mmCIF file of C-alpha atoms in Angstrom:
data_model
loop_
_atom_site.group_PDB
_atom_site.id
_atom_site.type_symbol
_atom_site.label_atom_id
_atom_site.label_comp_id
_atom_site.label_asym_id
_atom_site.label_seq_id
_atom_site.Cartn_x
_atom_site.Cartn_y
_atom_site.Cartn_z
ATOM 1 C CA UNK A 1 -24.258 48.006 57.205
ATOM 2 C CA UNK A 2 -21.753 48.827 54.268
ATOM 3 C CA UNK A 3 -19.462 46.111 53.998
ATOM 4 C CA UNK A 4 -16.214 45.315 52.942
ATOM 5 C CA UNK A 5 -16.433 41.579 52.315
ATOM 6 C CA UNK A 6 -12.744 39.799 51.840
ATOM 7 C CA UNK A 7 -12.817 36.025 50.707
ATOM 8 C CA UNK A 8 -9.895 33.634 51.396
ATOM 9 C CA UNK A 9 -8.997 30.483 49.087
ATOM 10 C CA UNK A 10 -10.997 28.243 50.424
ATOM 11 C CA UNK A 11 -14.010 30.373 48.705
ATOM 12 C CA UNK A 12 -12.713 30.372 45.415
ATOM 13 C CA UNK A 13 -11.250 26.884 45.035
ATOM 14 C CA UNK A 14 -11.710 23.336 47.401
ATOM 15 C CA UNK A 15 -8.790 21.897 48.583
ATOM 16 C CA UNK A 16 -10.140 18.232 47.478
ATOM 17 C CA UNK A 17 -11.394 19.184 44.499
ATOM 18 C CA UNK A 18 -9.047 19.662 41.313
ATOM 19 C CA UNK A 19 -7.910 22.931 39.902
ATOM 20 C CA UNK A 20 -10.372 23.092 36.838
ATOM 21 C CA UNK A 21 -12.587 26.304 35.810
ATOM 22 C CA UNK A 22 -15.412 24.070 35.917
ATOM 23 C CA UNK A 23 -14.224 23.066 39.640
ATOM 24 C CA UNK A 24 -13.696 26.684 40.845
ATOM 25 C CA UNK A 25 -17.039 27.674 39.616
ATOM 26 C CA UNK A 26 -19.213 25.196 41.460
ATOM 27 C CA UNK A 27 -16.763 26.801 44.754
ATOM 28 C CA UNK A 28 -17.966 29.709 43.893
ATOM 29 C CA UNK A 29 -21.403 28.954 43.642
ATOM 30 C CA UNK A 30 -21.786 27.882 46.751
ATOM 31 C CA UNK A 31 -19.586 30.802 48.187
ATOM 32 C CA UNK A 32 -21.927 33.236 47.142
ATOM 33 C CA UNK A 33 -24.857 31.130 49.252
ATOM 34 C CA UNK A 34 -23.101 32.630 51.837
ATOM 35 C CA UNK A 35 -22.933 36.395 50.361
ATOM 36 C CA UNK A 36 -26.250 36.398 49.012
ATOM 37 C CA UNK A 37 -27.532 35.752 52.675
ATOM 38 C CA UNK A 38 -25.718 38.734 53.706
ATOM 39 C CA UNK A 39 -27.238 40.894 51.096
ATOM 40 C CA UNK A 40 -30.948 39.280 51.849
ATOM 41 C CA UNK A 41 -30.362 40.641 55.487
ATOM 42 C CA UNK A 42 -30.238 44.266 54.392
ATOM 43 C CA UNK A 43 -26.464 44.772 54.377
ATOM 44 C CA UNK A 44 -24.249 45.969 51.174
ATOM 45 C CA UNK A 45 -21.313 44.665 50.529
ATOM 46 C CA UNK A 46 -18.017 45.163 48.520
ATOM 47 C CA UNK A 47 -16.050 42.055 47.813
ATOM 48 C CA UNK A 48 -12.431 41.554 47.541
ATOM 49 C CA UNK A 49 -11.063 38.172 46.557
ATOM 50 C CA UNK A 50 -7.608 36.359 47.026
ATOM 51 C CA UNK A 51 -5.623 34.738 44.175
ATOM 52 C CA UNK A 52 -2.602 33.469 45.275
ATOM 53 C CA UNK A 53 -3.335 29.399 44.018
ATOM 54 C CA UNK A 54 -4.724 30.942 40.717
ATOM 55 C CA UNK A 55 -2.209 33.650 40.119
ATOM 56 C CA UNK A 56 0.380 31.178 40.921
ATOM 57 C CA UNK A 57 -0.976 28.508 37.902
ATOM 58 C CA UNK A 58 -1.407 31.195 35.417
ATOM 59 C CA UNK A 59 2.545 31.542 36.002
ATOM 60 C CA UNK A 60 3.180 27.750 35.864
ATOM 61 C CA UNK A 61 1.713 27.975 32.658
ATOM 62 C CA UNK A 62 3.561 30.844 31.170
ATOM 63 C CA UNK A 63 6.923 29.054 32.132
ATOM 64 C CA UNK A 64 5.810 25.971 30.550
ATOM 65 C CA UNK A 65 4.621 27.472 27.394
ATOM 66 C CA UNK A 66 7.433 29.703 26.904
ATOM 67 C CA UNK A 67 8.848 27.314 23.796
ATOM 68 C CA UNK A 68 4.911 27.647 21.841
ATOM 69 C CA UNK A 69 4.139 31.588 23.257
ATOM 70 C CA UNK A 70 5.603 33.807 25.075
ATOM 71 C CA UNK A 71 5.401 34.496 28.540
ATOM 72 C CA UNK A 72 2.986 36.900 29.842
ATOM 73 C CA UNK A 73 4.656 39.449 33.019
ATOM 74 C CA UNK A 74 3.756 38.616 36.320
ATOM 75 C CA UNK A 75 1.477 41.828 36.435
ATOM 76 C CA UNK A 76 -0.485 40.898 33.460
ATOM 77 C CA UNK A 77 -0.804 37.229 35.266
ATOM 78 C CA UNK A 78 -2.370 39.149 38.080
ATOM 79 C CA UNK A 79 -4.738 40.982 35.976
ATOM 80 C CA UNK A 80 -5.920 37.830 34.133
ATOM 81 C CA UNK A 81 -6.672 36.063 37.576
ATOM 82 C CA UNK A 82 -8.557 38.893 38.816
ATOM 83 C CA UNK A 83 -10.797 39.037 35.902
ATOM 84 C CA UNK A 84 -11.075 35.436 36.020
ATOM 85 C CA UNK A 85 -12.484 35.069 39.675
ATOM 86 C CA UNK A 86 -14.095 38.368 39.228
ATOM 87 C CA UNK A 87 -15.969 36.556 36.406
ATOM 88 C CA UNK A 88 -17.024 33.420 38.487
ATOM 89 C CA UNK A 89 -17.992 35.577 41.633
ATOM 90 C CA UNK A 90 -20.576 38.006 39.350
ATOM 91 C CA UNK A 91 -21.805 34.983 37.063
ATOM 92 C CA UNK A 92 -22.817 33.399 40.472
ATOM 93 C CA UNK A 93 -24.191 35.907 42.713
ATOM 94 C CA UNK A 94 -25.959 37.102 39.889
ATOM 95 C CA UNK A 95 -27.513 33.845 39.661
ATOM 96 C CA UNK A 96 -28.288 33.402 43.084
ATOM 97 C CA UNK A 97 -29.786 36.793 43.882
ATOM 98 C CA UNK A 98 -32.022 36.059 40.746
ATOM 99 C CA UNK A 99 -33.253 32.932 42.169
ATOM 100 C CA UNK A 100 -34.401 35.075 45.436
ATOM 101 C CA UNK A 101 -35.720 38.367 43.520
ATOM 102 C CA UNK A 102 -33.304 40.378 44.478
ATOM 103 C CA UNK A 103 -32.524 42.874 41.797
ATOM 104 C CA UNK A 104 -29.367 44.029 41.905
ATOM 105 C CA UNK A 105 -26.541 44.535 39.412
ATOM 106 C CA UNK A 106 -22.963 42.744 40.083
ATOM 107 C CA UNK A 107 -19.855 43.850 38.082
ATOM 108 C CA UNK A 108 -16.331 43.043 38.562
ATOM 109 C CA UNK A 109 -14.083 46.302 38.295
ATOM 110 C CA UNK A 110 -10.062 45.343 37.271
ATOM 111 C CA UNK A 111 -8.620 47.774 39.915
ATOM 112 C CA UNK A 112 -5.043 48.955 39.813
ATOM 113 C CA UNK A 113 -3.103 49.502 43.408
ATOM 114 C CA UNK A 114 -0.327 52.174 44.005
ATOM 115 C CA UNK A 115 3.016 50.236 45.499
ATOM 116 C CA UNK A 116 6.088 51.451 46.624
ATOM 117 C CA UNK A 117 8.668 50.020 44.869
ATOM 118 C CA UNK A 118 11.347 50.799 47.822
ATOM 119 C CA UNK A 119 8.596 48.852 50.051
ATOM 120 C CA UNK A 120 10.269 45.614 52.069
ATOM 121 C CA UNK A 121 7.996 43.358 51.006
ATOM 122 C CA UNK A 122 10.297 43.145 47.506
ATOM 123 C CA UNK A 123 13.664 42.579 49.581
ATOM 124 C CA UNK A 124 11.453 40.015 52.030
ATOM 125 C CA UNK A 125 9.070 37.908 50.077
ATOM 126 C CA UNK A 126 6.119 36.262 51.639
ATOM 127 C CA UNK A 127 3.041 36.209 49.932
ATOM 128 C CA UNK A 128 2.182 32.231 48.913
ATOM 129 C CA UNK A 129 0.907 31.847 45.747
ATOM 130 C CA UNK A 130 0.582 28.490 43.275
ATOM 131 C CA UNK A 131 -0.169 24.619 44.931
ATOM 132 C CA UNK A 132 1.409 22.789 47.578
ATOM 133 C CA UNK A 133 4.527 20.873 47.486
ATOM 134 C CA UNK A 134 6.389 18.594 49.555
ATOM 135 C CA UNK A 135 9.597 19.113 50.913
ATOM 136 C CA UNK A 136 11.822 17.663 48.373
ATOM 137 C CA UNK A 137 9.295 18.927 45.401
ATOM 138 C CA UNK A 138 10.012 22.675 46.999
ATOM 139 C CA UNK A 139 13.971 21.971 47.303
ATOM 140 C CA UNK A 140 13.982 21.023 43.434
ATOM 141 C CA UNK A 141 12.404 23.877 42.546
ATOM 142 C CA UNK A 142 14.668 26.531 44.804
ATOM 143 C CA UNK A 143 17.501 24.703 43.095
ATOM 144 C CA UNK A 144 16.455 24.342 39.709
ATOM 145 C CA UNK A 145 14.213 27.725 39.207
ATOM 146 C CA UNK A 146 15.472 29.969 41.748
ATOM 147 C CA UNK A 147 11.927 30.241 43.806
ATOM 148 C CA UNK A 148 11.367 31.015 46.962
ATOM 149 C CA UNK A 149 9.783 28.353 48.946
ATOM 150 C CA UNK A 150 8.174 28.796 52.846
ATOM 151 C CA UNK A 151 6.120 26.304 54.724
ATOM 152 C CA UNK A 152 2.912 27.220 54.828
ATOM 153 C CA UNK A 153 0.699 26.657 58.091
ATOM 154 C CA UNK A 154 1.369 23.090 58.240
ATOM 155 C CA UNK A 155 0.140 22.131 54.686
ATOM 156 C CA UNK A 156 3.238 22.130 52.635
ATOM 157 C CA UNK A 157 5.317 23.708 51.072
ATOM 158 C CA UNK A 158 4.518 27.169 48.469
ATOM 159 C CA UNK A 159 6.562 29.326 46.329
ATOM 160 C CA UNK A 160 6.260 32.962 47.965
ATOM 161 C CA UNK A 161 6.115 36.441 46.272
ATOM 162 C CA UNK A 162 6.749 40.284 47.109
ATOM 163 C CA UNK A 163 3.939 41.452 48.927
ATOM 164 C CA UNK A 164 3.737 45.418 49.245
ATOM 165 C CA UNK A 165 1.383 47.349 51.056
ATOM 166 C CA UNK A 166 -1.335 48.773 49.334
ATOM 167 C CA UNK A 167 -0.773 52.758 49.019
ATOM 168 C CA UNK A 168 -3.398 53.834 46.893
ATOM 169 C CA UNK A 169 -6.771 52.766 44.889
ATOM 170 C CA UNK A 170 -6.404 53.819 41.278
ATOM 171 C CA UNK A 171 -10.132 53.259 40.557
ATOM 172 C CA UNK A 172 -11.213 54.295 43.864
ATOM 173 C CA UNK A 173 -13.639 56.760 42.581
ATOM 174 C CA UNK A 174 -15.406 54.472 39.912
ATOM 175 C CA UNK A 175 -16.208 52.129 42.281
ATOM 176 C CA UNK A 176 -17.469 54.569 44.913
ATOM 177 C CA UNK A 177 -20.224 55.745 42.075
ATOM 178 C CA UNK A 178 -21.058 52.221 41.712
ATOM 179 C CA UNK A 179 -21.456 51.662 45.465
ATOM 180 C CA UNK A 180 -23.511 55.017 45.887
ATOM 181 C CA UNK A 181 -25.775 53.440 42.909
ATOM 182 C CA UNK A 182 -26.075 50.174 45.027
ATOM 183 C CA UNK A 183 -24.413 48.002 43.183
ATOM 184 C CA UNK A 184 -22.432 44.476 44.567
ATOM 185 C CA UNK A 185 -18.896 45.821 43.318
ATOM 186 C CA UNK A 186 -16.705 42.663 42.450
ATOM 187 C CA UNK A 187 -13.191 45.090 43.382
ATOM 188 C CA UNK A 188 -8.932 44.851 44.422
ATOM 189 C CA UNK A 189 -9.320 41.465 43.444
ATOM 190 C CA UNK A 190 -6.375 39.897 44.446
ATOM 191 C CA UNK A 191 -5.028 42.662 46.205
ATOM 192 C CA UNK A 192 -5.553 44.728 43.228
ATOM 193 C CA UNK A 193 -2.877 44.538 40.137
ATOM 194 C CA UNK A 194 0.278 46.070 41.721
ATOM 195 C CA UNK A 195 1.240 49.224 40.064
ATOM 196 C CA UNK A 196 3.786 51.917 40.560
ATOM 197 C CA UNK A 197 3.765 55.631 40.142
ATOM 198 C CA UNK A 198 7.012 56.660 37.467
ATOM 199 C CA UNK A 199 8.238 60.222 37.301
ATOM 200 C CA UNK A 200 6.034 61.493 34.586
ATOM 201 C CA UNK A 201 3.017 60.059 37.129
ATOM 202 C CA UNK A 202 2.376 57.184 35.109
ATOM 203 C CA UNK A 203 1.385 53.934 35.827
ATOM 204 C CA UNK A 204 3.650 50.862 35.492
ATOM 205 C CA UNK A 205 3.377 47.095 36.628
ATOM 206 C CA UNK A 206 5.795 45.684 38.886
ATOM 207 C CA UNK A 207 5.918 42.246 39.896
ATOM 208 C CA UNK A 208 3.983 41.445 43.263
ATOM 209 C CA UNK A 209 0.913 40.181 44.796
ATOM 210 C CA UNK A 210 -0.594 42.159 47.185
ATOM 211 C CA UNK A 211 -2.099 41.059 50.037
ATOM 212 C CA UNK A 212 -5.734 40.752 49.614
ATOM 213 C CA UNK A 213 -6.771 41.260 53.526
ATOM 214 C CA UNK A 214 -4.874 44.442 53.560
ATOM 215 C CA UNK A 215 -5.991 46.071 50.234
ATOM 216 C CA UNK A 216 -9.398 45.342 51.648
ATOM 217 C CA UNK A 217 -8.837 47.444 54.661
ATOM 218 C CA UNK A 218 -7.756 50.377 52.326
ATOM 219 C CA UNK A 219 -10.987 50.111 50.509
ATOM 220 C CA UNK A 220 -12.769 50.064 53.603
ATOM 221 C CA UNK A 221 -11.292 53.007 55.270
ATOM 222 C CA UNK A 222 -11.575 54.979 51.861
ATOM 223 C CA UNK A 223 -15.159 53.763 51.581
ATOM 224 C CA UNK A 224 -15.995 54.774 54.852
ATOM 225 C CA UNK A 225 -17.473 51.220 55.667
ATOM 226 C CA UNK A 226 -19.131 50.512 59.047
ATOM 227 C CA UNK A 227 -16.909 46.698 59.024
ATOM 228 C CA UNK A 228 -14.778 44.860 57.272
ATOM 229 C CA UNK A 229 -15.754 41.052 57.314
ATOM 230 C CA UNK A 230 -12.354 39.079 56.302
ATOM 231 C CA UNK A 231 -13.505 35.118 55.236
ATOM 232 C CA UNK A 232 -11.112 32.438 56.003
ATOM 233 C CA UNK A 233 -10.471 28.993 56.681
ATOM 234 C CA UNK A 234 -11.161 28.904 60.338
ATOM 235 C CA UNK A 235 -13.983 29.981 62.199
ATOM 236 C CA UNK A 236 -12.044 32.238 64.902
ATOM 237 C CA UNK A 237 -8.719 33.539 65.233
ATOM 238 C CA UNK A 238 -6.596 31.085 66.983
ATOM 239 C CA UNK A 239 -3.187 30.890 69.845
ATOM 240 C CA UNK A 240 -1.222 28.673 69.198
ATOM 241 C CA UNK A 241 -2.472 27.152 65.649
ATOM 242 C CA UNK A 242 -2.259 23.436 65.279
ATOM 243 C CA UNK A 243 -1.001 22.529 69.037
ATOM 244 C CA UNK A 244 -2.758 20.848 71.501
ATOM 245 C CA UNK A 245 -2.655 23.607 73.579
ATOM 246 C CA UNK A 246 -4.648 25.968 70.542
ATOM 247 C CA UNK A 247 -6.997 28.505 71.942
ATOM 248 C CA UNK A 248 -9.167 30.231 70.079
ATOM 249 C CA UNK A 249 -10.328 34.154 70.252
ATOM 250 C CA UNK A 250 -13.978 35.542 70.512
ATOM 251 C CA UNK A 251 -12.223 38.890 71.229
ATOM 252 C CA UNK A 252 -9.365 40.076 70.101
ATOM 253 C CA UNK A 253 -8.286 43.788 71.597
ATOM 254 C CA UNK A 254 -5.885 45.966 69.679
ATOM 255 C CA UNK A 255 -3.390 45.400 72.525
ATOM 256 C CA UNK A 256 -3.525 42.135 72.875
ATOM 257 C CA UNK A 257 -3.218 41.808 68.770
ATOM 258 C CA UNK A 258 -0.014 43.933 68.659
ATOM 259 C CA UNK A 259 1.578 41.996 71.764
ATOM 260 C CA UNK A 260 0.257 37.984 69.609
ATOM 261 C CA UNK A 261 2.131 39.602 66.471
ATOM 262 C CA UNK A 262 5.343 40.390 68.443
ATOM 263 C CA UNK A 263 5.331 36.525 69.783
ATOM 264 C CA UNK A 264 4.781 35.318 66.341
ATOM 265 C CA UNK A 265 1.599 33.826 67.053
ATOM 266 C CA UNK A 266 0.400 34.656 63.622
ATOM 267 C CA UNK A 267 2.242 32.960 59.963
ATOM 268 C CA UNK A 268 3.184 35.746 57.471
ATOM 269 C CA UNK A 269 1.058 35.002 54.248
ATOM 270 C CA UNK A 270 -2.312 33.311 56.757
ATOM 271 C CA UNK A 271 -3.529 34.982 59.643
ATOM 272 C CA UNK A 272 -0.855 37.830 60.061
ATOM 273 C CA UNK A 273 -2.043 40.312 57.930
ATOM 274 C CA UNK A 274 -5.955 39.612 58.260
ATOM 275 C CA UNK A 275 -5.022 40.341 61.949
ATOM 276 C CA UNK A 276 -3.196 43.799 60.942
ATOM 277 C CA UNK A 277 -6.147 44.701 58.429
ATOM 278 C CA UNK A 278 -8.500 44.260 61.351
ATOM 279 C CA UNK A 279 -6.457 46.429 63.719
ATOM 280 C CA UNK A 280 -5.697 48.874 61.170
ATOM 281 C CA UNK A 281 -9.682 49.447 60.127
ATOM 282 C CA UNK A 282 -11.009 49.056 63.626
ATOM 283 C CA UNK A 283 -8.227 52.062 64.731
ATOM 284 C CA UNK A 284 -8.824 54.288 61.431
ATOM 285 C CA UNK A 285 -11.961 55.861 63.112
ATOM 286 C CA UNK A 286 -14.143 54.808 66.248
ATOM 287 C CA UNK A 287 -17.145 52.604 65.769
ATOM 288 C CA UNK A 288 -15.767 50.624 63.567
ATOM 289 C CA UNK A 289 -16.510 46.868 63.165
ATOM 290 C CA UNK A 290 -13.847 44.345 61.888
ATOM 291 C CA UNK A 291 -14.470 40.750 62.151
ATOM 292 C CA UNK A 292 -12.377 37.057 60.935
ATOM 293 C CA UNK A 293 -14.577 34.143 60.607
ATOM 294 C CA UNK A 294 -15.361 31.699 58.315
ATOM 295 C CA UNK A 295 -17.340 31.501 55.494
ATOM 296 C CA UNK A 296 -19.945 29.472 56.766
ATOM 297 C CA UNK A 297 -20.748 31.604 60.345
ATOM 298 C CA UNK A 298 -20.203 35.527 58.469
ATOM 299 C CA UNK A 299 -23.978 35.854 59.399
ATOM 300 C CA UNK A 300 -23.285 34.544 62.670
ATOM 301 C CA UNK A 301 -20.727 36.546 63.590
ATOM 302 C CA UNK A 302 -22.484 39.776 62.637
ATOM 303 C CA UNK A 303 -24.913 39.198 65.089
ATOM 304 C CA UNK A 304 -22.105 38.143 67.665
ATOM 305 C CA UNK A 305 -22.239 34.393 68.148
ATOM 306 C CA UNK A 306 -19.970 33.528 66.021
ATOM 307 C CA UNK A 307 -15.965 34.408 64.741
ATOM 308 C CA UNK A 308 -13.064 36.771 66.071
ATOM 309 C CA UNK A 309 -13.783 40.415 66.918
ATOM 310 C CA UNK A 310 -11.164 42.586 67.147
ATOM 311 C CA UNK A 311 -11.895 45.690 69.147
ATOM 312 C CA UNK A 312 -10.169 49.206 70.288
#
């Protein structure tokens, strides 16, 4: 199958591990373990890749720099992640597929996405991006910088960003040659580098993250991809996260989705909008696949015995 493959944080940097290039990369390597396999099994894949922790550092360190250099915009910050992780993912898989004789060229595309800048996601942020904090770390920083802090699923506290829907691929077309040529297209990393259209049809960065899930369902539909494998934390999709009473889903029907989503079973920023991407592809055009697991089971849950599968 052509696949759209979209990796959460937990692929690109452990949680126990510090936040060090060095760090990320052995994440990464053995991430793409798990993406190799998938490519070994006859499938091709396009991968999309979160940034919210790294995005969120590259800012940290343009505010705390600002007295030796100044600051870099929040779009360029974007841009500089994606490249970044795009770097670690193609360094490697292209080291991994070498070890099995699998020729095939990787390259990481920096991809532009059309926003609307009239879009709620700018007048309701919710996109987490940067580390954790406690509760009085977060309250400092509302106070003292003017962030916006959310809990997030339980782990602590995050600053939270704009996040507009994707609206259009800017390099859409470049990276469908590569595709058709068969190569592993490193692509919208981190939901793509948020642009908007100005009168005179320019191009102009605004300051956002968008989500990656989502951008990874536009891809998918404008690939024409037979699924759309979104890599998280958690093996399945889950009611009632975290409580004793948690259930988790093997199916998940578009009816039942829309009816979770309205009971706020899902956190904005986690499992909300890898639920919408996967409603939103599967709906797009019939026989298509869209699937949540984790890392560890995507093979598994290709073949069925493993992850969520959301269906018409």
């Amino acid at each position: 199958m052509k696949l759209v493959v979209a990796l959460g944080g937990n692929a690109l940097q452990a949680a126990n591990k510090p936040a060090t290039a060095q760090a990320q990369l052995g994440t990464v390597k053995a991430t793409v373990v798990h993406l190799a396999d998938l490519i070994a099994s006859g499938h091709q894949i396009v991968i999309v890749h979160g940034n919210g922790p790294q995005v969120g550092r590259l800012v940290l360190q343009n505010e705390y720099a600002k007295p030796v250099t100044p600051p870099m915009p929040f779009d360029v910050c974007g841009a500089m992640s994606q490249g970044m992780i795009g770097y670690h993912i193609q360094q490697a898989l292209q080291e991994e597929l070498h070890k099995r004789h699998i020729h095939k060229p990787v390259v990481t595309l920096l991809t532009q996405v059309v926003v609307d800048p009239e879009d709620e996601g700018f007048r309701n942020p919710t996109k987490p991006i940067g580390p954790f904090y406690t509760k009085e770390e977060a309250e400092i920083l509302q106070n003292e910088q003017g962030y916006v802090l959310r809990e997030d699923a339980g782990r602590g506290y995050r600053r939270v960003v704009a996040s507009p829907a994707p609206k259009r691929i800017v390099e859409l077309e470049t990276v469908q040659k590569l595709v058709s040529q068969d190569h592993v297209v490193i692509t919208v990393g981190g939901g793509g580098i948020p642009v908007i259209e100005a009168e005179d049809q320019m191009l102009e960065g605004i300051a956002a993250v968008i989500d990656k899930d989502l951008a990874a369902e536009r891809l998918a539909e404008d690939l024409r991809a037979d699924g759309l494998l979104i890599l998280t934390a958690v093996e399945k999709v889950a009611l009632d996260y975290g409580k004793p009473e948690q259930r988790n889903l093997d199916r998940l029907t578009v009816e039942n989705a829309q009816q979770y989503i309205e009971d706020g079973q899902f956190a904005d920023g986690s499992m909300l909008p890898k639920v919408r991407a996967g409603v939103k592809f599967v709906t797009s055009q019939p026989g298509r696949l869209a699937i949540i697991t984790s890392l560890e089971k995507a093979g598994e849950a290709l073949t069925g015995t493993s992850g969520t599968r959301i269906v018409p």
